[in-house]
mmCIF file of C-alpha atoms and ligand atoms in Angstrom:
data_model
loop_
_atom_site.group_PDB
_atom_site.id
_atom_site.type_symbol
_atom_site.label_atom_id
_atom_site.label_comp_id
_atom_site.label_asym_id
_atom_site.label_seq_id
_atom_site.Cartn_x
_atom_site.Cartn_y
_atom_site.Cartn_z
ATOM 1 C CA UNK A 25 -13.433 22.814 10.668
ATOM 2 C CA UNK A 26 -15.332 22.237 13.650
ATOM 3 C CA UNK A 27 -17.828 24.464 15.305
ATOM 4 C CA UNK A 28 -18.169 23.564 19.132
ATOM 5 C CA UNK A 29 -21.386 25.608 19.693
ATOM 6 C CA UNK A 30 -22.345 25.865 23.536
ATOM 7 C CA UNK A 31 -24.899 23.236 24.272
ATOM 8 C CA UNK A 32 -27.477 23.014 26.746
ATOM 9 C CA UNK A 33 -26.056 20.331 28.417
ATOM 10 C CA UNK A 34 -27.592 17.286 30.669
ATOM 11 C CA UNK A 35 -30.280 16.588 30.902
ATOM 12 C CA UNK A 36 -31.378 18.413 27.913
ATOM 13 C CA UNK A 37 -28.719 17.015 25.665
ATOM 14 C CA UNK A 38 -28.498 13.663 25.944
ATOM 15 C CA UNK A 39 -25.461 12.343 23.306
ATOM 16 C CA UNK A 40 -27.077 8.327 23.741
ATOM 17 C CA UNK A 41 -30.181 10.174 21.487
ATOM 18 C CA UNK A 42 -28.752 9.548 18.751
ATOM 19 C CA UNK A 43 -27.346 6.738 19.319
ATOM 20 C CA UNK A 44 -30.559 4.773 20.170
ATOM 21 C CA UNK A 45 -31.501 3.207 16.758
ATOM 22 C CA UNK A 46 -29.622 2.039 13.192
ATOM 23 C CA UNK A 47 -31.782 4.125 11.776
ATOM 24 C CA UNK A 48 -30.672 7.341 13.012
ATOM 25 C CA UNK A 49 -27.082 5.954 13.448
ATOM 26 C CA UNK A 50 -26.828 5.071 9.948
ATOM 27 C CA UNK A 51 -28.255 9.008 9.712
ATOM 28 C CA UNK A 52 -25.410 10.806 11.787
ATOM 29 C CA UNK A 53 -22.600 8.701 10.298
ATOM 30 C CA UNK A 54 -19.559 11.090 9.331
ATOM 31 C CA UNK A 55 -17.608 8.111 7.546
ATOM 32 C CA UNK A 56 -17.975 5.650 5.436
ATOM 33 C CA UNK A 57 -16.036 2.746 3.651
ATOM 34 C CA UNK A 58 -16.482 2.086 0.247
ATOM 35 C CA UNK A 59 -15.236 -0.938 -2.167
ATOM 36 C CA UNK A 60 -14.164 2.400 -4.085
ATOM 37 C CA UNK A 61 -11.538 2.927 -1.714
ATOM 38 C CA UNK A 62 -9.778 -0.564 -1.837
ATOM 39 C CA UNK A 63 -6.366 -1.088 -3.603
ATOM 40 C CA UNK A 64 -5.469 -4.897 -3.199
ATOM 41 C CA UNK A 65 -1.730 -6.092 -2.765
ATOM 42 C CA UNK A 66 -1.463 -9.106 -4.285
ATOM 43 C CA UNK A 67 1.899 -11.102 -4.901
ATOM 44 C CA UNK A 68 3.459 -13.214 -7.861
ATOM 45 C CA UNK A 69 6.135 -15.343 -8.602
ATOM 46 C CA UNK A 70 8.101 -17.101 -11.890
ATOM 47 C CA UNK A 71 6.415 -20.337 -12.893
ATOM 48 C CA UNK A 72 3.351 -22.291 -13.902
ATOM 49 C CA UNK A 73 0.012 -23.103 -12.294
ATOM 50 C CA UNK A 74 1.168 -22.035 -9.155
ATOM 51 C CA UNK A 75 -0.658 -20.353 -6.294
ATOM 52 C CA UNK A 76 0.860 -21.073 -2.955
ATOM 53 C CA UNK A 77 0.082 -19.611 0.296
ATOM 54 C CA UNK A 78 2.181 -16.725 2.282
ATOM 55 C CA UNK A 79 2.992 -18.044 5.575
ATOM 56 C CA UNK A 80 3.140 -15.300 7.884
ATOM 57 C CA UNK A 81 -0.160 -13.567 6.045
ATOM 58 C CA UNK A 82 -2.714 -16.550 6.459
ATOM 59 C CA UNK A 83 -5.582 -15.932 3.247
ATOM 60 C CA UNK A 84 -2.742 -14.601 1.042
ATOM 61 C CA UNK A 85 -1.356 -15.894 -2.002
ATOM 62 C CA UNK A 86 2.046 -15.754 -4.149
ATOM 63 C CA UNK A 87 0.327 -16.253 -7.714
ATOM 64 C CA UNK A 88 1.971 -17.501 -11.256
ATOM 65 C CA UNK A 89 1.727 -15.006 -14.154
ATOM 66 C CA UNK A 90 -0.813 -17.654 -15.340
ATOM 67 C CA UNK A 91 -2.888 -18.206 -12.504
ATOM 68 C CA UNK A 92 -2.907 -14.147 -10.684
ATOM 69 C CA UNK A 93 -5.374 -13.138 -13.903
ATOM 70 C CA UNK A 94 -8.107 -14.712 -12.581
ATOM 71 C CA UNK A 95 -7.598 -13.571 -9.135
ATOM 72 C CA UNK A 96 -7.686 -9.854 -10.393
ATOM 73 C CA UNK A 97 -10.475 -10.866 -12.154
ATOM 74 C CA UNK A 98 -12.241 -11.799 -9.320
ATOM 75 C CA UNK A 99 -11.345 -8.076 -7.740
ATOM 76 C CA UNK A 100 -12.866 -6.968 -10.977
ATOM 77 C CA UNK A 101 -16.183 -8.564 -10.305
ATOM 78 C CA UNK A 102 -16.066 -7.713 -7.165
ATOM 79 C CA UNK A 103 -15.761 -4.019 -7.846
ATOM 80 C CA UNK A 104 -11.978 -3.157 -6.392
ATOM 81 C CA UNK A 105 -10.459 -0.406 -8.727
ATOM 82 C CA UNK A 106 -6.778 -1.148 -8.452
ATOM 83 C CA UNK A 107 -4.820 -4.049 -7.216
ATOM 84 C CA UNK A 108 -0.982 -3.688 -6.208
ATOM 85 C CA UNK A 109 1.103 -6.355 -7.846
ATOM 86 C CA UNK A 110 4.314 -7.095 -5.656
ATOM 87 C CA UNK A 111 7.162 -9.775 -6.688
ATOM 88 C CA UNK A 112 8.914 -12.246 -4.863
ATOM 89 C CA UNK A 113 12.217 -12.882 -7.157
ATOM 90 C CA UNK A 114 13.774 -16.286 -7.201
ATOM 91 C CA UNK A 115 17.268 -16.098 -5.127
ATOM 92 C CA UNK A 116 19.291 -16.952 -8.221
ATOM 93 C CA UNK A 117 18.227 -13.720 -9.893
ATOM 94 C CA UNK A 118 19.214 -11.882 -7.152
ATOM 95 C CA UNK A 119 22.265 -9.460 -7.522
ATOM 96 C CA UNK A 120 24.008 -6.281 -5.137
ATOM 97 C CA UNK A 121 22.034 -4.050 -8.232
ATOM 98 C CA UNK A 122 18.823 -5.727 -8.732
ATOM 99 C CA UNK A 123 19.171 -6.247 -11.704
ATOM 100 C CA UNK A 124 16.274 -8.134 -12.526
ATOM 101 C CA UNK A 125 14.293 -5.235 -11.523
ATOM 102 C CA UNK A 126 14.645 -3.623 -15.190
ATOM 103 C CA UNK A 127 14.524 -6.791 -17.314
ATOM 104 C CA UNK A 128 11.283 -6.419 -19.025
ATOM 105 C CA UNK A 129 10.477 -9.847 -19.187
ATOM 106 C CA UNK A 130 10.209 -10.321 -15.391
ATOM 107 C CA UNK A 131 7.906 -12.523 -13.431
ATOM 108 C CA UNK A 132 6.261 -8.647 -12.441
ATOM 109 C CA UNK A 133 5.997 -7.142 -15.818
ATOM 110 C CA UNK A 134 4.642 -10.887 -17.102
ATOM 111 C CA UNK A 135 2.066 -10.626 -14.935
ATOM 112 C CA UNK A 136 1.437 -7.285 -15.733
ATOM 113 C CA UNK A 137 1.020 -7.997 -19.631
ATOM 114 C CA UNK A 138 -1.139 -10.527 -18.589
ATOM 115 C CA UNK A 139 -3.793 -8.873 -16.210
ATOM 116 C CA UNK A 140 -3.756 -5.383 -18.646
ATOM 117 C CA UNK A 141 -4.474 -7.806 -21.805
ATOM 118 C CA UNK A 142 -7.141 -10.022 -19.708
ATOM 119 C CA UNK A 143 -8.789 -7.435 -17.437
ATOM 120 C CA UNK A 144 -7.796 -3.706 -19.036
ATOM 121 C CA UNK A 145 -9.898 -2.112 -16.647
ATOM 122 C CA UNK A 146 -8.724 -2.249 -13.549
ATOM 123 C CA UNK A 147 -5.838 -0.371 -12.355
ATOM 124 C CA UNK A 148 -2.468 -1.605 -12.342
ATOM 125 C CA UNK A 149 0.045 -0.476 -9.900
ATOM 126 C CA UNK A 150 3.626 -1.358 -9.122
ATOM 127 C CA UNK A 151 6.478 -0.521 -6.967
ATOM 128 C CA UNK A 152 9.510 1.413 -8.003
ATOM 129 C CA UNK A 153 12.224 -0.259 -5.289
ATOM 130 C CA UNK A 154 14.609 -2.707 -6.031
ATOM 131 C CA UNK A 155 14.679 -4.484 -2.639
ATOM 132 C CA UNK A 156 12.703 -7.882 -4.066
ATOM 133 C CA UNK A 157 15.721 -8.156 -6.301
ATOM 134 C CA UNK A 158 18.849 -7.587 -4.204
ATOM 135 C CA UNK A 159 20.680 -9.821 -2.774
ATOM 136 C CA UNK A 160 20.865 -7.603 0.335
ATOM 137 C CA UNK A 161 17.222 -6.882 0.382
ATOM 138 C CA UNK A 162 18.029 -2.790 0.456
ATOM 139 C CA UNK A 163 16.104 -0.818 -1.579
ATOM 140 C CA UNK A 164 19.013 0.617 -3.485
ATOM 141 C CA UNK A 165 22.516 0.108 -4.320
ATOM 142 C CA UNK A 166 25.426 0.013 -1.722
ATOM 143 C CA UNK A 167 28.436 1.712 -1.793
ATOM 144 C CA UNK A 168 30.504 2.308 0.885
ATOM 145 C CA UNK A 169 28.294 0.762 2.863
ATOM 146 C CA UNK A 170 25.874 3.293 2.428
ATOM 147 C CA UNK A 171 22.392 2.866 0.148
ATOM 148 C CA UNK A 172 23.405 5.230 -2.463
ATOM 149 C CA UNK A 173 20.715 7.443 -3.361
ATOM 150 C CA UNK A 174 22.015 9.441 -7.088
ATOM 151 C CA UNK A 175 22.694 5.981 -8.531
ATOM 152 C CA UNK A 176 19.558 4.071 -7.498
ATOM 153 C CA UNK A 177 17.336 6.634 -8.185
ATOM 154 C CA UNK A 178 18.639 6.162 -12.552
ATOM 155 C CA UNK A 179 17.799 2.341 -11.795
ATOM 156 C CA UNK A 180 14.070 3.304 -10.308
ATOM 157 C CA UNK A 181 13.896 5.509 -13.353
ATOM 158 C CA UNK A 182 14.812 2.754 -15.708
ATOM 159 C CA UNK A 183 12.523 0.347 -13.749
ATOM 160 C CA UNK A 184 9.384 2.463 -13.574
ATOM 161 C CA UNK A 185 9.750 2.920 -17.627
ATOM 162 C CA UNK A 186 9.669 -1.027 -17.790
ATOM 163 C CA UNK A 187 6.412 -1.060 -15.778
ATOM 164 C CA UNK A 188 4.879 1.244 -17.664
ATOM 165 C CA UNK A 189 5.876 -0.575 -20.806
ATOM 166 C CA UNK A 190 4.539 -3.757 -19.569
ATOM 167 C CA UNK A 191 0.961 -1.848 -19.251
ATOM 168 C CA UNK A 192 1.384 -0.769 -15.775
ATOM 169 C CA UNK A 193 -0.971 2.493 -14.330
ATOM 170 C CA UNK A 194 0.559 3.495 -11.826
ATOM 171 C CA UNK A 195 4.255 3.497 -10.447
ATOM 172 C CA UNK A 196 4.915 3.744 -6.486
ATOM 173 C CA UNK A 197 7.796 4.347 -5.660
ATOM 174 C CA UNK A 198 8.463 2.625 -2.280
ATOM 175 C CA UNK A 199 12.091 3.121 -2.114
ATOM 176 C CA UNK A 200 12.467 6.599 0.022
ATOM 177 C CA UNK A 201 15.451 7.975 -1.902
ATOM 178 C CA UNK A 202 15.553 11.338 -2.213
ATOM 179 C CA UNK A 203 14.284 13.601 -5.856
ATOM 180 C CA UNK A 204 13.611 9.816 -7.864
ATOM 181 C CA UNK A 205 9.530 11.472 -7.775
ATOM 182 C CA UNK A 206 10.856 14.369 -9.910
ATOM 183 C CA UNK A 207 13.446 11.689 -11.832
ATOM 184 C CA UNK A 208 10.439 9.073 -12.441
ATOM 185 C CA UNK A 209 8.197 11.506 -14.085
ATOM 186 C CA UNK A 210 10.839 13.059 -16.139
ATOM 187 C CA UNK A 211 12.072 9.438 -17.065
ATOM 188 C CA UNK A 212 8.198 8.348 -18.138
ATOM 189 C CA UNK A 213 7.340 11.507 -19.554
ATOM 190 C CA UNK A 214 10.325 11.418 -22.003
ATOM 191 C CA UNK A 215 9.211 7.651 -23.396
ATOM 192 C CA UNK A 216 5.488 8.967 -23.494
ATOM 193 C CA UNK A 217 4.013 7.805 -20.483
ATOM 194 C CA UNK A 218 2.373 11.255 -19.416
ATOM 195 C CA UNK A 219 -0.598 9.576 -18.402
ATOM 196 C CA UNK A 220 0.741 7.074 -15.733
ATOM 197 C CA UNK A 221 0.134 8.055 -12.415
ATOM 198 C CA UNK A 222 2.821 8.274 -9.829
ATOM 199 C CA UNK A 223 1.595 7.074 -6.136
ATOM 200 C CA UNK A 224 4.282 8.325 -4.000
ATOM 201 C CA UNK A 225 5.456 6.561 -1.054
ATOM 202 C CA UNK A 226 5.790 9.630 0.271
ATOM 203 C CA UNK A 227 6.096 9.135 4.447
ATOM 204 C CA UNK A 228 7.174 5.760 5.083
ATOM 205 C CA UNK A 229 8.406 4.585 7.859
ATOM 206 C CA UNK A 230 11.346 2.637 8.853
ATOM 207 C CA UNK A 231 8.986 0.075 10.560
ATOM 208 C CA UNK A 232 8.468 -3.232 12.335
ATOM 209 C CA UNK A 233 5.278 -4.175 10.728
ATOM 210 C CA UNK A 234 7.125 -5.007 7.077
ATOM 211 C CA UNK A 235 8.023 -8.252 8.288
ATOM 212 C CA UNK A 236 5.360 -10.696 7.315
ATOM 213 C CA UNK A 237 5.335 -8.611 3.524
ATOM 214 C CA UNK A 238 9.371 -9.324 3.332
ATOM 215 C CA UNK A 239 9.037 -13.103 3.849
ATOM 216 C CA UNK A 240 5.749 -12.619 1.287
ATOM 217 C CA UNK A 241 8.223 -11.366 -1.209
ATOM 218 C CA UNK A 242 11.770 -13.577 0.181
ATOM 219 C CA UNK A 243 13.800 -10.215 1.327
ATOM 220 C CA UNK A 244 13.475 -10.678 4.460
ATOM 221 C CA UNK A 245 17.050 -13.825 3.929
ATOM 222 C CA UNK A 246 19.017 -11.249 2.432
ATOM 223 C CA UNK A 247 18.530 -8.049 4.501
ATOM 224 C CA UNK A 248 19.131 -10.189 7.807
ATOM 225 C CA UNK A 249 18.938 -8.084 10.744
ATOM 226 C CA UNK A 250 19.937 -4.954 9.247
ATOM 227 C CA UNK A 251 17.218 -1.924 8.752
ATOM 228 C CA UNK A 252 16.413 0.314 6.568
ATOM 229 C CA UNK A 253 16.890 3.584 8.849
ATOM 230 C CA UNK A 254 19.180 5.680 6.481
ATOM 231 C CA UNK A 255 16.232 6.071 4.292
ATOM 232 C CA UNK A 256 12.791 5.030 5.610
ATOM 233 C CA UNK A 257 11.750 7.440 8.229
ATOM 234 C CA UNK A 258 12.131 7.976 11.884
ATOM 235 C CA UNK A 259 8.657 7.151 13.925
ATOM 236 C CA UNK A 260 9.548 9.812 15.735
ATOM 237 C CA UNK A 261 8.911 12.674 13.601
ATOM 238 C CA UNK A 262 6.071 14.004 12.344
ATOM 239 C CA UNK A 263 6.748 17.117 11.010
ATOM 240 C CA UNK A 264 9.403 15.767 8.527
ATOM 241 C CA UNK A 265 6.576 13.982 7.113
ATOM 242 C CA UNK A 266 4.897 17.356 5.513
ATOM 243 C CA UNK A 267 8.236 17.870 4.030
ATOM 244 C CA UNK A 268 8.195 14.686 2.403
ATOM 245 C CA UNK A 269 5.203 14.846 1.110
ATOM 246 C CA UNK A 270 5.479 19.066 0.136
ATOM 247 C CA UNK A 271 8.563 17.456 -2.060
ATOM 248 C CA UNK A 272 7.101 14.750 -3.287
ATOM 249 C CA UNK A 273 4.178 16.713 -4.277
ATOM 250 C CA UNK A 274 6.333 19.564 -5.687
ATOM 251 C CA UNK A 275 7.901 16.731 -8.157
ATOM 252 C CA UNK A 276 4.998 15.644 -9.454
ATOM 253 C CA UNK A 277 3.777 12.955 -7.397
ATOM 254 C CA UNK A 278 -0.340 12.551 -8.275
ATOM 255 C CA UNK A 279 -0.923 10.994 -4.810
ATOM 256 C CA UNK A 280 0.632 10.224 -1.464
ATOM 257 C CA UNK A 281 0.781 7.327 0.564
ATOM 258 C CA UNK A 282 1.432 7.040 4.485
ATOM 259 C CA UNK A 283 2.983 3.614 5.299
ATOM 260 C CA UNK A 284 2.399 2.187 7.702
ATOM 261 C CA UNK A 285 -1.622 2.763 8.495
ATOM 262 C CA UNK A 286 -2.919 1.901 11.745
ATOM 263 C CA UNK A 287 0.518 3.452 13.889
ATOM 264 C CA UNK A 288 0.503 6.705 12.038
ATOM 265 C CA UNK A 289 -3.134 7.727 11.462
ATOM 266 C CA UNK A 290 -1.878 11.104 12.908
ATOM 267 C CA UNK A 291 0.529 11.716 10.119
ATOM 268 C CA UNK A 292 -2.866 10.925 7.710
ATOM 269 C CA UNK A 293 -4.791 13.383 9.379
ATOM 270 C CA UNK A 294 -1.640 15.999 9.396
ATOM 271 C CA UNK A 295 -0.911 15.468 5.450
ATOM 272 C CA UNK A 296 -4.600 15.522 4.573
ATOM 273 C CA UNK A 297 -5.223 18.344 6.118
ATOM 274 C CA UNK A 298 -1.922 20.177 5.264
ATOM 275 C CA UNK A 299 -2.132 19.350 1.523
ATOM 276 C CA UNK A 300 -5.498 18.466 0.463
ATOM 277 C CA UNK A 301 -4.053 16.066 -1.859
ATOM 278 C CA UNK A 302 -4.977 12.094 -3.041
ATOM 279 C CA UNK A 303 -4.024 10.747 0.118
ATOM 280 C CA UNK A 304 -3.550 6.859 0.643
ATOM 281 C CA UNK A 305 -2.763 4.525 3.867
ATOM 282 C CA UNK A 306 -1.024 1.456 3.945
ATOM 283 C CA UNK A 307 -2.592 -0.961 6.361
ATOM 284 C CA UNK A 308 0.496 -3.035 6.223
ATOM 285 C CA UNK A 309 1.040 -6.643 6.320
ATOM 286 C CA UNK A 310 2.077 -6.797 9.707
ATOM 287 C CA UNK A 311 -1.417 -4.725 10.739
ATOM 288 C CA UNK A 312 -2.971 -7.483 8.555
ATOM 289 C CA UNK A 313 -1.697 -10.529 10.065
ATOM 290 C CA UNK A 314 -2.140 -9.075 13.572
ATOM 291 C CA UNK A 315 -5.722 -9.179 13.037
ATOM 292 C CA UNK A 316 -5.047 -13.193 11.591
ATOM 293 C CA UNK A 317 -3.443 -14.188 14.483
ATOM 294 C CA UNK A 318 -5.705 -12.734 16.980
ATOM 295 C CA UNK A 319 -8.900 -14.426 15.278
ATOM 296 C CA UNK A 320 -7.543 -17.770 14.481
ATOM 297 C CA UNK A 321 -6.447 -17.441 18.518
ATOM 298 C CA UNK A 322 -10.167 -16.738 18.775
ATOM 299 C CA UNK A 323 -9.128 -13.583 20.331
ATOM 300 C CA UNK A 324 -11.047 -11.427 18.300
ATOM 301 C CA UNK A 325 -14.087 -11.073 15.797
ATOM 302 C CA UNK A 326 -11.741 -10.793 12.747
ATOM 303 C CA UNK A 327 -14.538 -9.229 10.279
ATOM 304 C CA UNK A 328 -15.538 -6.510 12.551
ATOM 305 C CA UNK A 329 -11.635 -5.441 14.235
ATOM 306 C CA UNK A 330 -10.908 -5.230 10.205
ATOM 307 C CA UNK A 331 -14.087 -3.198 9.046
ATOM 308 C CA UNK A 332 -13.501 -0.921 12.132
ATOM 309 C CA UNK A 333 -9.438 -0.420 11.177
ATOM 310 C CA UNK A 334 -10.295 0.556 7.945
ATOM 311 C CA UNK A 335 -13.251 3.089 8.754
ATOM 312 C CA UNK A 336 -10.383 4.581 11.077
ATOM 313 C CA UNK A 337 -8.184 5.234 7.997
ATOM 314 C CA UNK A 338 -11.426 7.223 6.438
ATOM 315 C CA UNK A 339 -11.936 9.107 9.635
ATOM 316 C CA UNK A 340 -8.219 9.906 9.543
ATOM 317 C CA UNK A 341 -8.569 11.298 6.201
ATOM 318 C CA UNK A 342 -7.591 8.756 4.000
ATOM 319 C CA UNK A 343 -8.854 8.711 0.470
ATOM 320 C CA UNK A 344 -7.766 5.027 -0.325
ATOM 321 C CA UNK A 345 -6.626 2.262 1.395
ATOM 322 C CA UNK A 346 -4.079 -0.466 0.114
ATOM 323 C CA UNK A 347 -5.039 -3.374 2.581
ATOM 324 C CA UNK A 348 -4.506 -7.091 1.936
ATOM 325 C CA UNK A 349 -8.563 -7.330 3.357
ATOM 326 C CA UNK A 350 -9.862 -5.644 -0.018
ATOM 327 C CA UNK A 351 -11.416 -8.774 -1.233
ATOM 328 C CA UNK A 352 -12.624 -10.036 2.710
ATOM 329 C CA UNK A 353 -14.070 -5.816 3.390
ATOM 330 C CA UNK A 354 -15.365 -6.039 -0.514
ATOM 331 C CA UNK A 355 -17.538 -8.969 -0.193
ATOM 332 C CA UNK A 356 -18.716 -7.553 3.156
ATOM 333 C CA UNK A 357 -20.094 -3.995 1.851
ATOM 334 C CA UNK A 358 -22.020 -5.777 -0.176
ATOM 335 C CA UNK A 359 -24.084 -7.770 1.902
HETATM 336 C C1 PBG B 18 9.397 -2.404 -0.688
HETATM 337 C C2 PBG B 18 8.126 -2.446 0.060
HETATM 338 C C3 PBG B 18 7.904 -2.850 1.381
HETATM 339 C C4 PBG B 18 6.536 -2.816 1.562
HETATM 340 C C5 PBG B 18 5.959 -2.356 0.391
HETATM 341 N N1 PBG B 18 6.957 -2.117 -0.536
HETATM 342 C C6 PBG B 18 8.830 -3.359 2.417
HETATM 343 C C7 PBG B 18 9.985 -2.566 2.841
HETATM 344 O O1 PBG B 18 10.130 -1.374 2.531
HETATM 345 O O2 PBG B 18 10.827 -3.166 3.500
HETATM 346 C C8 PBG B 18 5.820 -3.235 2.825
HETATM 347 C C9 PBG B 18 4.405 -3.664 2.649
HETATM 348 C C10 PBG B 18 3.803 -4.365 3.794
HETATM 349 O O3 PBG B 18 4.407 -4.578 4.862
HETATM 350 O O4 PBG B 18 2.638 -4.760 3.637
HETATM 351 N N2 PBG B 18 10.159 -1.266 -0.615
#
């Protein structure tokens, strides 16, 4: 809470005081970034030896299982404590139920097996959503022409339990259906998985700033130009994002993710100060390659603009920060 004290006022307070020298800046700071706030997204795909680069996010990567252990290695070293591990899914393993999503030996859970057995320290997290793997890029099963939420939420279950058998720490589900926090945790408790963490996707948004991320991972071919508006929310509304997260929260979830970041640093502030709970922002790929686009232009001072978006998620309350920049802010904290 803040205190707004009467103050003398000009000329006797004089704000630019303060303000003069690093020294006492550095002093009066009320944020601060950390590398212990980073969560990297990184992406992988089936095959060998590969690491190509994502098109519409210039400085990221689509890894092989093989080669995306020494890349978390390097966020390791570097001091990141979690990396997000995201799929893209070859189109011939694509089906209406995403079915590859629960096949254990998946490009996702390879990896997976791979960075756990090389680099067991770092956190692990994954996505419960099937959209990578259907071949109309929703993020459940359709029926009726409607994303049916009962029936996708047993496939999340069924997924998360795979990812947590592959070695994964954390399951997020990204999905937006309705009670699969409650399902998931009941589902990975029952095959011994008390211990993995559930990040809930808790308010996300039905938003434009998923595009470069859906070409990152190939969905954005197979959902075409529909949206995903019957589940993600409204940008609207800001009050149906406490209820979200009181739900998700009430099922279990161990922390709570706003998605997108920079758009809806309100809704941070609201749920942080509502709840008091783990909260984490998104700076989405679309707030990422903004930035890109801007300073390959020359428009912009691309290390500062990114340092300055993600002290904003800090000042908004954020208590982690998934941000495809991890590695870029990372090696600039510690200069
Ligand atoms: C999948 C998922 C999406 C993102 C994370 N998980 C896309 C979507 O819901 O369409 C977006 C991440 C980003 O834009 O960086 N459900």
């Amino acid at each position: 809470m803040v205190v707004h004290f009467p103050s003398a006022g000009y000329p006797t307070t004089r704000m630019r005081r303060n303000r003069r020298d690093a020294w006492t800046r550095r002093l009066v700071a009320e944020n601060k970034l950390s590398v212990d706030d980073l969560i990297w997204p990184i992406f992988v795909r089936a095959g060998k030896d590969l690491v190509e680069p994502v098109a519409s996010m210039p400085g990221q990567f689509r890894h092989s299982p093989d080669r995306i252990v020494a890349t978390v290695q390097q966020a390791y070293e570097r001091g990141i404590p979690a990396v997000a591990i995201f799929p893209l899914v070859e189109p011939g393993l694509k089906d209406p139920k995403g079915s590859e999503a629960v096949n254990p030996d998946n490009a996702l859970c390879d990896a997976v097996r791979r960075i756990k057995d090389a680099c067991p320290d770092i956190g692990v997290i994954c996505d419960a959503a099937l959209d990578p793997f259907t071949s109309h890029g929703h993020d459940g099963v359709i029926e009726n022409g409607y994303v049916q939420n009962d029936i996708t939420v047993e496939l999340l279950c069924q997924q998360s339990v795979v990812q947590a058998r592959a070695g994964c720490d954390v399951i997020a589900p990204s999905d937006m259906m309705d009670g699969r926090i409650g399902a998931i945790r009941k589902a990975l408790d029952a095959e011994g998985f008390d211990h993995v963490r559930i990040l809930s996707y808790a308010a996300k948004y039905a938003s434009a700033y998923f595009a470069p991320f859906r070409d990152a991972v190939g969905s954005a071919a197979n959902l075409g130009t529909a949206d995903k508006k019957t589940y993600q929310m409204d940008s609207a509304n800001s009050d149906e994002a406490l209820r979200e997260v009181a739900l998700d929260l009430a099922e279990g979830a161990d922390m709570v993710m706003v998605k997108p970041g920079l758009p809806y640093l309100d809704i941070i502030r609201r749920v942080k100060d509502a709840f008091g709970a783990p909260t984490v922002a998104y700076n989405v790929s679309g707030e990422y390659s903004m930035l890109k686009a801007a300073a390959i232009q020359g428009w912009l001072d691309y290390d500062r603009a990114m340092m300055e978006a993600l002290l904003s998620f800090k000042r908004a309350g954020a208590d982690a920060i998934l941000t495809y920049a991890a590695m870029e802010a990372a090696e600039l904290l510690d200069r």
